[in-house]
Amino acid sequence: MNAVARKLESLRSKGAMRNIEVANLLGTRPETVSRWNQGRAYPHPNTEKTLLELEYIVDQLSELYEPDEARQWIFSPQKLLSGASPAALIREGRIDEVLRLVSQLRDSVYL
């Protein structure tokens, strides 16, 4: 299993995310994600960076939520994001805002 495939597996196991959802978040097609998973293709550098950040977010959320709950959190409007969903911000290239919110959530749990 290649490194990208391991990241995709982590998204499936910790975030209950399917290829179509990953593709949607990364602005690509499910078939492309499938090729990454099989090692027949690799993401472009910017897409790979976003994939790694998404996997990090899901990993952090897995300490707070069950996989289905983490998935719902990503696709649901969030009050602390002015009603935007983390998924929408990720698609817009505003992943730093999502990373900050996840950090705040984690920090408040450990206070």
PDB file of C-alpha atoms in Angstrom:
ATOM      1  CA  MET A   1       0.000   0.000   0.000  1.00  0.00           C
ATOM      2  CA  ASN A   2       1.463   3.362  -1.002  1.00  0.00           C
ATOM      3  CA  ALA A   3       1.529   6.460   1.227  1.00  0.00           C
ATOM      4  CA  VAL A   4      -1.441   8.115  -0.502  1.00  0.00           C
ATOM      5  CA  ALA A   5      -3.480   4.918  -0.179  1.00  0.00           C
ATOM      6  CA  ARG A   6      -2.715   4.851   3.563  1.00  0.00           C
ATOM      7  CA  LYS A   7      -4.002   8.426   3.907  1.00  0.00           C
ATOM      8  CA  LEU A   8      -7.178   7.503   2.026  1.00  0.00           C
ATOM      9  CA  GLU A   9      -7.642   4.455   4.276  1.00  0.00           C
ATOM     10  CA  SER A  10      -7.261   6.692   7.320  1.00  0.00           C
ATOM     11  CA  LEU A  11      -9.987   8.989   5.958  1.00  0.00           C
ATOM     12  CA  ARG A  12     -12.249   5.948   5.489  1.00  0.00           C
ATOM     13  CA  SER A  13     -11.595   4.390   8.870  1.00  0.00           C
ATOM     14  CA  LYS A  14     -11.420   7.511  11.078  1.00  0.00           C
ATOM     15  CA  GLY A  15     -13.767   9.773   9.140  1.00  0.00           C
ATOM     16  CA  ALA A  16     -16.184   7.374   7.407  1.00  0.00           C
ATOM     17  CA  MET A  17     -15.401   9.183   4.153  1.00  0.00           C
ATOM     18  CA  ARG A  18     -15.973   7.628   0.755  1.00  0.00           C
ATOM     19  CA  ASN A  19     -13.939   8.315  -2.378  1.00  0.00           C
ATOM     20  CA  ILE A  20     -16.692  10.525  -3.782  1.00  0.00           C
ATOM     21  CA  GLU A  21     -16.593  12.747  -0.692  1.00  0.00           C
ATOM     22  CA  VAL A  22     -12.807  12.952  -0.727  1.00  0.00           C
ATOM     23  CA  ALA A  23     -12.916  13.798  -4.427  1.00  0.00           C
ATOM     24  CA  ASN A  24     -15.494  16.502  -3.801  1.00  0.00           C
ATOM     25  CA  LEU A  25     -13.400  18.056  -1.037  1.00  0.00           C
ATOM     26  CA  LEU A  26     -10.239  17.982  -3.146  1.00  0.00           C
ATOM     27  CA  GLY A  27     -11.880  19.199  -6.352  1.00  0.00           C
ATOM     28  CA  THR A  28     -11.232  16.043  -8.315  1.00  0.00           C
ATOM     29  CA  ARG A  29     -13.161  13.015  -9.549  1.00  0.00           C
ATOM     30  CA  PRO A  30     -13.875   9.785  -7.634  1.00  0.00           C
ATOM     31  CA  GLU A  31     -12.113   7.846 -10.409  1.00  0.00           C
ATOM     32  CA  THR A  32      -8.974   9.877  -9.784  1.00  0.00           C
ATOM     33  CA  VAL A  33      -9.097   9.107  -6.065  1.00  0.00           C
ATOM     34  CA  SER A  34      -9.531   5.438  -6.938  1.00  0.00           C
ATOM     35  CA  ARG A  35      -6.394   5.559  -9.136  1.00  0.00           C
ATOM     36  CA  TRP A  36      -4.451   7.164  -6.255  1.00  0.00           C
ATOM     37  CA  ASN A  37      -5.649   4.375  -3.996  1.00  0.00           C
ATOM     38  CA  GLN A  38      -4.432   1.747  -6.482  1.00  0.00           C
ATOM     39  CA  GLY A  39      -1.075   3.477  -6.938  1.00  0.00           C
ATOM     40  CA  ARG A  40      -1.758   4.091 -10.637  1.00  0.00           C
ATOM     41  CA  ALA A  41      -1.606   7.880 -10.232  1.00  0.00           C
ATOM     42  CA  TYR A  42      -0.570  10.440  -7.649  1.00  0.00           C
ATOM     43  CA  PRO A  43      -2.138  13.765  -6.715  1.00  0.00           C
ATOM     44  CA  HIS A  44      -0.692  17.054  -7.898  1.00  0.00           C
ATOM     45  CA  PRO A  45       1.417  18.727  -5.174  1.00  0.00           C
ATOM     46  CA  ASN A  46      -1.272  21.233  -4.091  1.00  0.00           C
ATOM     47  CA  THR A  47      -3.926  18.527  -4.021  1.00  0.00           C
ATOM     48  CA  GLU A  48      -1.621  16.252  -2.056  1.00  0.00           C
ATOM     49  CA  LYS A  49      -1.019  19.044   0.471  1.00  0.00           C
ATOM     50  CA  THR A  50      -4.775  19.429   0.954  1.00  0.00           C
ATOM     51  CA  LEU A  51      -5.179  15.643   1.228  1.00  0.00           C
ATOM     52  CA  LEU A  52      -2.544  15.541   3.971  1.00  0.00           C
ATOM     53  CA  GLU A  53      -4.211  18.409   5.823  1.00  0.00           C
ATOM     54  CA  LEU A  54      -7.621  16.733   5.491  1.00  0.00           C
ATOM     55  CA  GLU A  55      -6.196  13.512   6.891  1.00  0.00           C
ATOM     56  CA  TYR A  56      -4.691  15.494   9.780  1.00  0.00           C
ATOM     57  CA  ILE A  57      -8.072  17.130  10.499  1.00  0.00           C
ATOM     58  CA  VAL A  58      -9.863  13.773  10.467  1.00  0.00           C
ATOM     59  CA  ASP A  59      -7.168  12.272  12.697  1.00  0.00           C
ATOM     60  CA  GLN A  60      -7.629  15.101  15.209  1.00  0.00           C
ATOM     61  CA  LEU A  61     -11.417  14.763  15.070  1.00  0.00           C
ATOM     62  CA  SER A  62     -11.120  11.009  15.682  1.00  0.00           C
ATOM     63  CA  GLU A  63      -9.958  11.812  19.206  1.00  0.00           C
ATOM     64  CA  LEU A  64     -13.245  13.649  19.804  1.00  0.00           C
ATOM     65  CA  TYR A  65     -15.788  11.837  17.630  1.00  0.00           C
ATOM     66  CA  GLU A  66     -16.719   8.458  16.220  1.00  0.00           C
ATOM     67  CA  PRO A  67     -16.058   8.163  12.446  1.00  0.00           C
ATOM     68  CA  ASP A  68     -19.644   8.951  11.381  1.00  0.00           C
ATOM     69  CA  GLU A  69     -19.738  11.934  13.750  1.00  0.00           C
ATOM     70  CA  ALA A  70     -16.430  13.262  12.394  1.00  0.00           C
ATOM     71  CA  ARG A  71     -17.826  13.003   8.853  1.00  0.00           C
ATOM     72  CA  GLN A  72     -20.991  14.822   9.871  1.00  0.00           C
ATOM     73  CA  TRP A  73     -18.955  17.560  11.557  1.00  0.00           C
ATOM     74  CA  ILE A  74     -17.000  18.167   8.349  1.00  0.00           C
ATOM     75  CA  PHE A  75     -20.136  18.478   6.224  1.00  0.00           C
ATOM     76  CA  SER A  76     -22.339  20.386   8.719  1.00  0.00           C
ATOM     77  CA  PRO A  77     -22.611  24.156   9.190  1.00  0.00           C
ATOM     78  CA  GLN A  78     -20.565  25.272  12.186  1.00  0.00           C
ATOM     79  CA  LYS A  79     -21.442  28.236  14.360  1.00  0.00           C
ATOM     80  CA  LEU A  80     -17.774  29.090  14.902  1.00  0.00           C
ATOM     81  CA  LEU A  81     -17.306  29.239  11.115  1.00  0.00           C
ATOM     82  CA  SER A  82     -20.181  31.732  10.724  1.00  0.00           C
ATOM     83  CA  GLY A  83     -22.501  28.967   9.561  1.00  0.00           C
ATOM     84  CA  ALA A  84     -20.171  27.610   6.896  1.00  0.00           C
ATOM     85  CA  SER A  85     -19.310  23.933   6.824  1.00  0.00           C
ATOM     86  CA  PRO A  86     -15.683  22.859   7.095  1.00  0.00           C
ATOM     87  CA  ALA A  87     -16.183  21.036   3.773  1.00  0.00           C
ATOM     88  CA  ALA A  88     -17.139  24.282   2.032  1.00  0.00           C
ATOM     89  CA  LEU A  89     -14.080  26.054   3.430  1.00  0.00           C
ATOM     90  CA  ILE A  90     -11.799  23.189   2.381  1.00  0.00           C
ATOM     91  CA  ARG A  91     -13.201  23.340  -1.168  1.00  0.00           C
ATOM     92  CA  GLU A  92     -12.598  27.124  -1.197  1.00  0.00           C
ATOM     93  CA  GLY A  93      -8.964  26.668  -0.167  1.00  0.00           C
ATOM     94  CA  ARG A  94      -9.598  28.050   3.327  1.00  0.00           C
ATOM     95  CA  ILE A  95      -8.423  24.942   5.151  1.00  0.00           C
ATOM     96  CA  ASP A  96      -6.409  27.031   7.654  1.00  0.00           C
ATOM     97  CA  GLU A  97      -9.685  28.228   9.182  1.00  0.00           C
ATOM     98  CA  VAL A  98     -10.796  24.620   9.651  1.00  0.00           C
ATOM     99  CA  LEU A  99      -7.426  23.687  11.164  1.00  0.00           C
ATOM    100  CA  ARG A 100      -7.756  26.572  13.648  1.00  0.00           C
ATOM    101  CA  LEU A 101     -11.251  25.489  14.676  1.00  0.00           C
ATOM    102  CA  VAL A 102     -10.199  21.869  15.159  1.00  0.00           C
ATOM    103  CA  SER A 103      -7.293  23.085  17.298  1.00  0.00           C
ATOM    104  CA  GLN A 104      -9.692  25.188  19.384  1.00  0.00           C
ATOM    105  CA  LEU A 105     -12.017  22.218  19.826  1.00  0.00           C
ATOM    106  CA  ARG A 106      -9.168  20.007  20.958  1.00  0.00           C
ATOM    107  CA  ASP A 107      -7.778  22.668  23.310  1.00  0.00           C
ATOM    108  CA  SER A 108     -11.170  23.179  24.961  1.00  0.00           C
ATOM    109  CA  VAL A 109     -11.500  19.431  25.539  1.00  0.00           C
ATOM    110  CA  TYR A 110      -8.136  19.302  27.304  1.00  0.00           C
ATOM    111  CA  LEU A 111      -8.600  22.384  29.524  1.00  0.00           C
TER     112      LEU A 111
END
